[in-house]
Amino acid sequence: MSTKLNHLKTELTTELNNILGYWSEFTIDIENDGFIGQIDYNNHKNYQAEKGSVLNARILWAFSSGYQLTKNEEHKKIAKRAFDYIVNHFYDAEFGGIFWSLNHDGTPKDTKNQIYALGFVIYGMSEYYAISKEEKALEIAISLYKTIQKYSYDPIHKGYFEAFTRDWQPIDDLRLSDKDANEKKTMNTHLHIVEGYVNLYKVWKDETLRKDIIELLEVVDTYFINEKTGHLRLFFDENWVEKPDVISYGHDIEAAWLLLQCAEITEDKNLIDRFKKHAIQLADAAKEGIDKDGGLWYELKPENNELVAEKHSWPQAELMIGYFNAWQLSGDESYLEIVLKNWNFVKNHIIDKQNGEWYWGVNADYSLMQKDKAGFWKCPYHNSRACIELIHRIED
């Protein structure tokens, strides 16, 4: 087993450098500053594309976190570029929020405050502070945390509302993307708020923040995890009435390991025990979505049992961490075999061996999904994180 793990670690170390190398080489926007808003699956650059806050926050996180492993000064430089660009263009100093998107020239395009994006900027800024000790990064992360608590937190029913106008007024369209239900409270946003809060807590040991993390995890435990099925519930109204939707295998397995990691930061024993149980339950439920080739299908529509027969790249990355985590918790080597088989699937079908990075995904017949290589939702986050997490776990 140790031979297999050492081999996996070697391959993931190479892949982490390949991923960061791709973003270093191809995504720097030399025409407009920052990073190019879109590169298609053929590696064609679109210098006129809008620039997303989530993409830029995830670039900041990936290069900051990657630098801690690689110690490559070029990676630290790119983290600094991402930090500067977010501070100068995405951060809304007037209203204390984050612009959802910019035009290609860095001027604001969509000025709404999507709480998901604020969570990711906290995540990136706190990671950058860890490598740079740049006080401005910590200031912005703390300020965004306090802003979320002020405007998004629901003091009556608990949890967090999805989105607001630039000046923090209610907004009609709360959706992250066209495929999402237009509901006030979502699993996806809560998952990534707690992720951002925990990363901030690592560098800023504030007791109020810790209590907010514990409450957030209790909300997730109460509403978002379906104990009967083992899957996540995704959408709710403000009163926690569920609006049933798809089963998202990628989110199931991402939540499995990520929520436990968040619980461990709190050092709350009861919470940790609960999320250890959830980590196995979610992993077991997500097995329904694993194909015989080791790849993870995208989603299932339960009302007619229709499989969305696509294998997107990001759920594969989350699968690797989630099942490695399940193996660490249980000692059951079948979980580790899932990881190794999935990594082979990724190498055979997801990694672009010619141009670098990971394709968006493949269809059931292994034909390429002709979507972004880099873009609004295609970032160096899930795949670099899978490499980083597994390298650390194998070393430990």
Short mmCIF file of C-alpha atoms in Angstrom, two decimals:
data_model
loop_
_atom_site.label_atom_id
_atom_site.label_comp_id
_atom_site.label_asym_id
_atom_site.label_seq_id
_atom_site.Cartn_x
_atom_site.Cartn_y
_atom_site.Cartn_z
CA MET A 1 0.00 0.00 0.00
CA SER A 2 2.80 2.44 0.84
CA THR A 3 4.24 1.91 -2.66
CA LYS A 4 0.89 2.81 -4.24
CA LEU A 5 0.58 5.89 -2.03
CA ASN A 6 4.11 7.10 -2.77
CA HIS A 7 3.47 6.65 -6.48
CA LEU A 8 0.20 8.58 -6.19
CA LYS A 9 1.94 11.37 -4.27
CA THR A 10 4.63 11.65 -6.96
CA GLU A 11 2.04 11.88 -9.73
CA LEU A 12 -0.06 14.44 -7.84
CA THR A 13 3.00 16.59 -7.13
CA THR A 14 3.75 16.65 -10.86
CA GLU A 15 0.11 17.40 -11.66
CA LEU A 16 -0.08 20.28 -9.16
CA ASN A 17 2.91 21.89 -10.87
CA ASN A 18 1.31 21.26 -14.26
CA ILE A 19 -1.96 22.90 -13.22
CA LEU A 20 -0.29 25.98 -11.72
CA GLY A 21 2.07 26.05 -14.70
CA TYR A 22 -0.87 26.18 -17.11
CA TRP A 23 -2.48 29.12 -15.28
CA SER A 24 0.89 30.90 -15.07
CA GLU A 25 1.53 30.49 -18.77
CA PHE A 26 -1.85 30.95 -20.44
CA THR A 27 -4.18 33.02 -18.24
CA ILE A 28 -2.22 36.21 -17.50
CA ASP A 29 -4.08 39.08 -19.18
CA ILE A 30 -1.27 41.14 -20.69
CA GLU A 31 -3.75 43.41 -22.51
CA ASN A 32 -6.07 44.44 -19.67
CA ASP A 33 -4.32 43.41 -16.39
CA GLY A 34 -5.36 40.55 -14.12
CA PHE A 35 -6.37 37.28 -15.71
CA ILE A 36 -8.16 36.44 -18.96
CA GLY A 37 -11.87 35.90 -18.42
CA GLN A 38 -12.23 32.90 -20.73
CA ILE A 39 -10.13 30.30 -22.57
CA ASP A 40 -12.06 27.67 -24.53
CA TYR A 41 -11.44 23.92 -24.76
CA ASN A 42 -9.14 24.47 -27.78
CA ASN A 43 -7.06 26.91 -25.70
CA HIS A 44 -8.31 29.97 -27.62
CA LYS A 45 -8.11 33.08 -25.45
CA ASN A 46 -11.00 35.54 -25.26
CA TYR A 47 -9.54 38.86 -24.09
CA GLN A 48 -13.01 40.48 -24.29
CA ALA A 49 -14.69 38.03 -21.87
CA GLU A 50 -16.16 39.24 -18.59
CA LYS A 51 -14.14 38.44 -15.47
CA GLY A 52 -15.75 36.57 -12.60
CA SER A 53 -15.11 37.24 -8.92
CA VAL A 54 -15.22 33.52 -8.11
CA LEU A 55 -12.58 32.72 -10.75
CA ASN A 56 -10.24 35.40 -9.42
CA ALA A 57 -10.75 34.46 -5.76
CA ARG A 58 -10.03 30.82 -6.61
CA ILE A 59 -6.87 31.78 -8.51
CA LEU A 60 -5.76 33.70 -5.41
CA TRP A 61 -6.43 30.67 -3.21
CA ALA A 62 -4.84 28.11 -5.55
CA PHE A 63 -1.55 29.96 -5.96
CA SER A 64 -1.35 30.91 -2.27
CA SER A 65 -2.07 27.36 -1.15
CA GLY A 66 0.09 25.84 -3.89
CA TYR A 67 3.03 28.05 -2.92
CA GLN A 68 3.05 26.54 0.57
CA LEU A 69 3.91 23.20 -1.04
CA THR A 70 5.95 24.18 -4.09
CA LYS A 71 7.90 27.11 -2.57
CA ASN A 72 8.05 28.37 -6.17
CA GLU A 73 8.43 32.16 -6.05
CA GLU A 74 6.62 32.44 -9.40
CA HIS A 75 3.51 30.98 -7.71
CA LYS A 76 3.74 33.57 -4.95
CA LYS A 77 4.06 36.32 -7.59
CA ILE A 78 0.87 35.18 -9.31
CA ALA A 79 -0.93 35.05 -5.96
CA LYS A 80 0.15 38.69 -5.48
CA ARG A 81 -1.18 39.57 -8.95
CA ALA A 82 -4.55 38.02 -8.06
CA PHE A 83 -4.59 39.80 -4.69
CA ASP A 84 -3.84 43.19 -6.28
CA TYR A 85 -6.47 42.72 -8.97
CA ILE A 86 -9.20 41.79 -6.49
CA VAL A 87 -8.34 44.74 -4.22
CA ASN A 88 -8.20 47.23 -7.11
CA HIS A 89 -11.18 46.01 -9.15
CA PHE A 90 -13.51 43.49 -7.44
CA TYR A 91 -13.55 44.87 -3.90
CA ASP A 92 -16.27 47.49 -3.52
CA ALA A 93 -14.81 49.86 -0.96
CA GLU A 94 -17.95 52.04 -0.99
CA PHE A 95 -20.45 49.35 0.07
CA GLY A 96 -18.08 46.76 1.49
CA GLY A 97 -18.95 43.98 -0.95
CA ILE A 98 -17.56 42.18 -3.99
CA PHE A 99 -18.64 42.85 -7.57
CA TRP A 100 -19.96 39.62 -9.09
CA SER A 101 -18.29 40.35 -12.45
CA LEU A 102 -16.23 42.92 -14.33
CA ASN A 103 -15.96 43.89 -17.96
CA HIS A 104 -12.74 42.79 -19.64
CA ASP A 105 -11.17 46.19 -18.89
CA GLY A 106 -11.74 45.85 -15.13
CA THR A 107 -14.78 48.14 -14.83
CA PRO A 108 -17.79 46.79 -12.87
CA LYS A 109 -20.31 44.78 -14.91
CA ASP A 110 -22.65 42.92 -12.52
CA THR A 111 -22.48 44.72 -9.17
CA LYS A 112 -24.72 42.38 -7.13
CA ASN A 113 -23.40 40.87 -3.90
CA GLN A 114 -23.56 37.10 -4.24
CA ILE A 115 -22.64 35.78 -0.79
CA TYR A 116 -20.99 32.74 -2.39
CA ALA A 117 -18.45 35.10 -3.98
CA LEU A 118 -17.77 36.92 -0.70
CA GLY A 119 -17.10 33.52 0.89
CA PHE A 120 -14.54 32.70 -1.78
CA VAL A 121 -12.78 36.05 -1.46
CA ILE A 122 -12.49 35.43 2.30
CA TYR A 123 -11.07 31.97 1.46
CA GLY A 124 -8.50 33.42 -0.95
CA MET A 125 -7.55 36.46 1.12
CA SER A 126 -6.93 34.44 4.28
CA GLU A 127 -4.79 31.94 2.33
CA TYR A 128 -2.81 34.81 0.80
CA TYR A 129 -2.34 36.36 4.24
CA ALA A 130 -0.88 33.03 5.43
CA ILE A 131 1.94 33.23 2.85
CA SER A 132 2.47 37.00 2.68
CA LYS A 133 1.44 38.50 6.06
CA GLU A 134 -0.08 41.28 3.92
CA GLU A 135 -2.30 43.10 6.46
CA LYS A 136 -4.66 44.38 3.76
CA ALA A 137 -5.59 40.77 2.89
CA LEU A 138 -6.54 40.03 6.50
CA GLU A 139 -8.41 43.35 6.81
CA ILE A 140 -10.54 42.60 3.74
CA ALA A 141 -11.24 39.03 4.86
CA ILE A 142 -12.39 40.19 8.31
CA SER A 143 -14.42 43.03 6.81
CA LEU A 144 -16.22 40.66 4.40
CA TYR A 145 -16.95 38.22 7.24
CA LYS A 146 -18.53 41.03 9.28
CA THR A 147 -20.46 42.22 6.24
CA ILE A 148 -21.92 38.75 5.65
CA GLN A 149 -22.94 38.57 9.30
CA LYS A 150 -24.54 42.01 9.09
CA TYR A 151 -26.57 41.59 5.91
CA SER A 152 -26.84 37.92 4.97
CA TYR A 153 -27.32 36.19 8.34
CA ASP A 154 -30.92 35.31 9.25
CA PRO A 155 -31.27 36.01 13.00
CA ILE A 156 -34.79 34.52 13.11
CA HIS A 157 -34.44 31.16 11.35
CA LYS A 158 -30.62 30.95 11.18
CA GLY A 159 -28.57 30.38 8.04
CA TYR A 160 -27.67 32.85 5.30
CA PHE A 161 -29.50 34.52 2.42
CA GLU A 162 -28.06 34.18 -1.05
CA ALA A 163 -27.70 37.58 -2.69
CA PHE A 164 -28.30 41.33 -2.51
CA THR A 165 -27.93 44.43 -4.64
CA ARG A 166 -24.70 46.38 -4.51
CA ASP A 167 -26.06 48.52 -1.62
CA TRP A 168 -27.40 45.46 0.26
CA GLN A 169 -31.07 45.69 -0.70
CA PRO A 170 -33.19 42.60 -1.53
CA ILE A 171 -32.80 41.24 -5.06
CA ASP A 172 -35.19 39.16 -7.19
CA ASP A 173 -32.74 36.84 -8.91
CA LEU A 174 -30.78 35.01 -6.22
CA ARG A 175 -29.28 32.30 -8.44
CA LEU A 176 -25.59 31.53 -8.77
CA SER A 177 -26.18 30.30 -12.33
CA ASP A 178 -29.02 29.54 -14.75
CA LYS A 179 -29.18 25.89 -13.67
CA ASP A 180 -29.88 26.72 -10.01
CA ALA A 181 -33.26 27.09 -8.31
CA ASN A 182 -34.09 30.70 -7.38
CA GLU A 183 -34.26 30.11 -3.62
CA LYS A 184 -33.14 32.13 -0.61
CA LYS A 185 -30.98 29.52 1.14
CA THR A 186 -28.77 26.98 -0.62
CA MET A 187 -26.42 24.21 0.37
CA ASN A 188 -23.73 25.44 -2.03
CA THR A 189 -23.48 28.89 -0.49
CA HIS A 190 -23.52 27.60 3.10
CA LEU A 191 -20.78 25.09 2.26
CA HIS A 192 -18.52 27.80 0.90
CA ILE A 193 -19.27 30.38 3.59
CA VAL A 194 -18.14 27.91 6.25
CA GLU A 195 -15.08 27.03 4.14
CA GLY A 196 -14.13 30.72 3.98
CA TYR A 197 -14.83 31.31 7.67
CA VAL A 198 -12.68 28.33 8.69
CA ASN A 199 -9.79 29.50 6.53
CA LEU A 200 -10.05 32.92 8.16
CA TYR A 201 -10.12 31.34 11.62
CA LYS A 202 -6.82 29.58 10.87
CA VAL A 203 -5.10 32.99 10.68
CA TRP A 204 -7.40 35.02 12.99
CA LYS A 205 -8.40 33.17 16.16
CA ASP A 206 -11.50 35.19 16.95
CA GLU A 207 -13.93 33.52 19.38
CA THR A 208 -17.04 35.10 17.80
CA LEU A 209 -15.97 33.72 14.43
CA ARG A 210 -15.53 30.27 15.98
CA LYS A 211 -19.06 30.42 17.40
CA ASP A 212 -20.40 31.46 13.99
CA ILE A 213 -18.62 28.48 12.41
CA ILE A 214 -20.17 26.10 14.96
CA GLU A 215 -23.65 27.52 14.38
CA LEU A 216 -23.20 27.28 10.62
CA LEU A 217 -22.16 23.63 10.87
CA GLU A 218 -25.17 22.92 13.09
CA VAL A 219 -27.42 24.50 10.45
CA VAL A 220 -25.84 22.30 7.78
CA ASP A 221 -26.29 19.26 10.01
CA THR A 222 -29.94 20.09 10.67
CA TYR A 223 -31.15 21.04 7.19
CA PHE A 224 -28.77 20.11 4.40
CA ILE A 225 -27.87 16.49 5.16
CA ASN A 226 -30.63 13.98 4.44
CA GLU A 227 -30.08 11.25 7.03
CA LYS A 228 -32.47 8.88 5.21
CA THR A 229 -30.75 8.94 1.81
CA GLY A 230 -27.24 10.11 2.74
CA HIS A 231 -27.42 12.80 0.05
CA LEU A 232 -27.48 16.59 0.42
CA ARG A 233 -30.59 18.69 0.24
CA LEU A 234 -29.76 21.66 -1.98
CA PHE A 235 -32.44 24.39 -1.93
CA PHE A 236 -34.71 25.94 0.71
CA ASP A 237 -36.88 29.00 1.18
CA GLU A 238 -36.24 31.45 4.03
CA ASN A 239 -38.28 29.29 6.47
CA TRP A 240 -36.32 26.11 5.70
CA VAL A 241 -39.03 24.58 3.54
CA GLU A 242 -37.15 22.36 1.10
CA LYS A 243 -37.54 22.85 -2.65
CA PRO A 244 -36.47 19.40 -3.92
CA ASP A 245 -34.04 19.38 -6.81
CA VAL A 246 -31.32 17.13 -8.23
CA ILE A 247 -28.90 14.83 -6.41
CA SER A 248 -25.45 16.31 -6.94
CA TYR A 249 -22.85 13.58 -6.54
CA GLY A 250 -19.98 16.06 -6.67
CA HIS A 251 -21.39 18.16 -3.85
CA ASP A 252 -22.17 15.04 -1.79
CA ILE A 253 -18.55 13.90 -1.83
CA GLU A 254 -17.12 17.43 -1.50
CA ALA A 255 -19.22 18.05 1.61
CA ALA A 256 -18.21 14.65 3.02
CA TRP A 257 -14.61 15.66 3.66
CA LEU A 258 -14.84 19.45 3.73
CA LEU A 259 -17.44 19.70 6.51
CA LEU A 260 -15.44 17.33 8.71
CA GLN A 261 -12.32 19.44 8.15
CA CYS A 262 -14.33 22.51 9.17
CA ALA A 263 -15.66 20.76 12.29
CA GLU A 264 -12.14 19.73 13.32
CA ILE A 265 -11.03 23.38 13.35
CA THR A 266 -13.65 24.15 16.03
CA GLU A 267 -12.31 21.43 18.37
CA ASP A 268 -15.96 20.74 19.32
CA LYS A 269 -15.95 16.98 19.99
CA ASN A 270 -19.69 16.40 19.47
CA LEU A 271 -19.60 18.26 16.17
CA ILE A 272 -16.53 16.35 15.00
CA ASP A 273 -18.15 13.00 15.85
CA ARG A 274 -21.30 13.97 13.95
CA PHE A 275 -19.39 15.00 10.83
CA LYS A 276 -17.22 11.87 10.92
CA LYS A 277 -20.46 9.93 10.65
CA HIS A 278 -21.67 12.19 7.84
CA ALA A 279 -18.34 11.82 6.01
CA ILE A 280 -18.89 8.06 5.66
CA GLN A 281 -22.64 8.33 5.02
CA LEU A 282 -22.22 10.92 2.25
CA ALA A 283 -19.37 8.93 0.69
CA ASP A 284 -21.46 5.76 0.69
CA ALA A 285 -24.44 7.57 -0.85
CA ALA A 286 -22.27 9.13 -3.57
CA LYS A 287 -21.14 5.64 -4.64
CA GLU A 288 -24.43 5.48 -6.58
CA GLY A 289 -22.85 7.96 -9.00
CA ILE A 290 -19.59 6.07 -9.67
CA ASP A 291 -19.42 4.44 -13.11
CA LYS A 292 -17.58 1.17 -13.80
CA ASP A 293 -14.67 3.16 -15.31
CA GLY A 294 -14.09 4.91 -11.96
CA GLY A 295 -15.50 8.26 -13.09
CA LEU A 296 -18.22 10.06 -11.14
CA TRP A 297 -21.42 11.00 -12.98
CA TYR A 298 -22.64 14.58 -12.60
CA GLU A 299 -26.21 14.53 -11.26
CA LEU A 300 -29.38 12.50 -10.91
CA LYS A 301 -32.91 13.88 -11.35
CA PRO A 302 -34.82 11.84 -8.75
CA GLU A 303 -38.36 12.60 -9.94
CA ASN A 304 -37.83 10.43 -13.05
CA ASN A 305 -34.54 8.73 -12.06
CA GLU A 306 -32.80 10.41 -15.00
CA LEU A 307 -29.00 10.45 -14.89
CA VAL A 308 -27.21 13.53 -16.20
CA ALA A 309 -24.74 11.34 -18.08
CA GLU A 310 -21.74 13.65 -18.01
CA LYS A 311 -18.52 13.39 -16.04
CA HIS A 312 -17.44 16.92 -15.15
CA SER A 313 -13.89 17.46 -13.99
CA TRP A 314 -14.56 19.06 -10.60
CA PRO A 315 -16.52 16.14 -9.06
CA GLN A 316 -13.60 13.82 -9.90
CA ALA A 317 -11.28 16.06 -7.87
CA GLU A 318 -13.67 16.07 -4.91
CA LEU A 319 -14.14 12.28 -5.16
CA MET A 320 -10.41 11.77 -4.67
CA ILE A 321 -10.33 13.72 -1.40
CA GLY A 322 -13.70 12.44 -0.14
CA TYR A 323 -12.90 8.73 -0.52
CA PHE A 324 -9.31 9.14 0.69
CA ASN A 325 -10.83 10.75 3.78
CA ALA A 326 -13.32 7.86 4.15
CA TRP A 327 -10.40 5.39 3.98
CA GLN A 328 -8.49 7.36 6.64
CA LEU A 329 -11.55 7.34 8.94
CA SER A 330 -12.55 3.70 8.46
CA GLY A 331 -9.43 1.82 7.39
CA ASP A 332 -11.58 0.20 4.68
CA GLU A 333 -9.28 -0.13 1.67
CA SER A 334 -12.20 -0.29 -0.79
CA TYR A 335 -12.44 3.50 -0.40
CA LEU A 336 -8.79 3.90 -1.38
CA GLU A 337 -9.35 1.67 -4.42
CA ILE A 338 -12.09 4.10 -5.53
CA VAL A 339 -9.53 6.93 -5.36
CA LEU A 340 -6.90 5.06 -7.38
CA LYS A 341 -9.40 3.98 -10.04
CA ASN A 342 -10.77 7.51 -10.34
CA TRP A 343 -7.25 8.96 -10.69
CA ASN A 344 -6.71 6.59 -13.64
CA PHE A 345 -9.98 7.83 -15.15
CA VAL A 346 -8.81 11.44 -14.72
CA LYS A 347 -5.45 10.70 -16.35
CA ASN A 348 -7.11 8.90 -19.28
CA HIS A 349 -10.04 11.24 -19.99
CA ILE A 350 -9.90 14.56 -18.09
CA ILE A 351 -6.33 15.87 -18.20
CA ASP A 352 -5.45 17.65 -21.45
CA LYS A 353 -2.10 16.05 -22.19
CA GLN A 354 -1.43 18.40 -25.10
CA ASN A 355 -2.20 21.87 -23.73
CA GLY A 356 -2.36 21.24 -19.98
CA GLU A 357 -5.06 21.71 -17.33
CA TRP A 358 -8.24 19.60 -17.09
CA TYR A 359 -11.04 19.62 -19.63
CA TRP A 360 -14.49 20.65 -18.42
CA GLY A 361 -15.50 17.00 -18.69
CA VAL A 362 -16.60 14.17 -20.96
CA ASN A 363 -19.96 12.86 -22.12
CA ALA A 364 -21.09 9.25 -21.65
CA ASP A 365 -19.33 8.23 -24.89
CA TYR A 366 -16.09 9.95 -23.73
CA SER A 367 -16.49 12.75 -26.26
CA LEU A 368 -15.23 16.07 -24.96
CA MET A 369 -17.65 18.55 -23.39
CA GLN A 370 -16.91 21.63 -25.47
CA LYS A 371 -16.81 24.11 -22.60
CA ASP A 372 -14.24 26.40 -20.99
CA LYS A 373 -10.74 25.36 -20.03
CA ALA A 374 -10.61 28.55 -17.96
CA GLY A 375 -13.58 30.78 -17.28
CA PHE A 376 -16.31 32.05 -14.99
CA TRP A 377 -16.78 28.59 -13.44
CA LYS A 378 -13.62 26.80 -14.59
CA CYS A 379 -10.87 27.58 -12.14
CA PRO A 380 -7.65 26.06 -10.71
CA TYR A 381 -9.44 25.29 -7.44
CA HIS A 382 -10.95 21.79 -7.28
CA ASN A 383 -8.09 20.09 -9.10
CA SER A 384 -5.20 21.91 -7.39
CA ARG A 385 -6.91 21.37 -4.03
CA ALA A 386 -7.25 17.63 -4.68
CA CYS A 387 -3.51 17.45 -5.36
CA ILE A 388 -2.64 19.58 -2.30
CA GLU A 389 -5.00 17.74 0.08
CA LEU A 390 -3.88 14.26 -0.97
CA ILE A 391 -0.17 15.15 -0.90
CA HIS A 392 -0.59 16.40 2.69
CA ARG A 393 -2.67 13.38 3.71
CA ILE A 394 -0.20 10.90 2.23
CA GLU A 395 2.69 12.69 3.99
CA ASP A 396 0.80 12.59 7.29
#
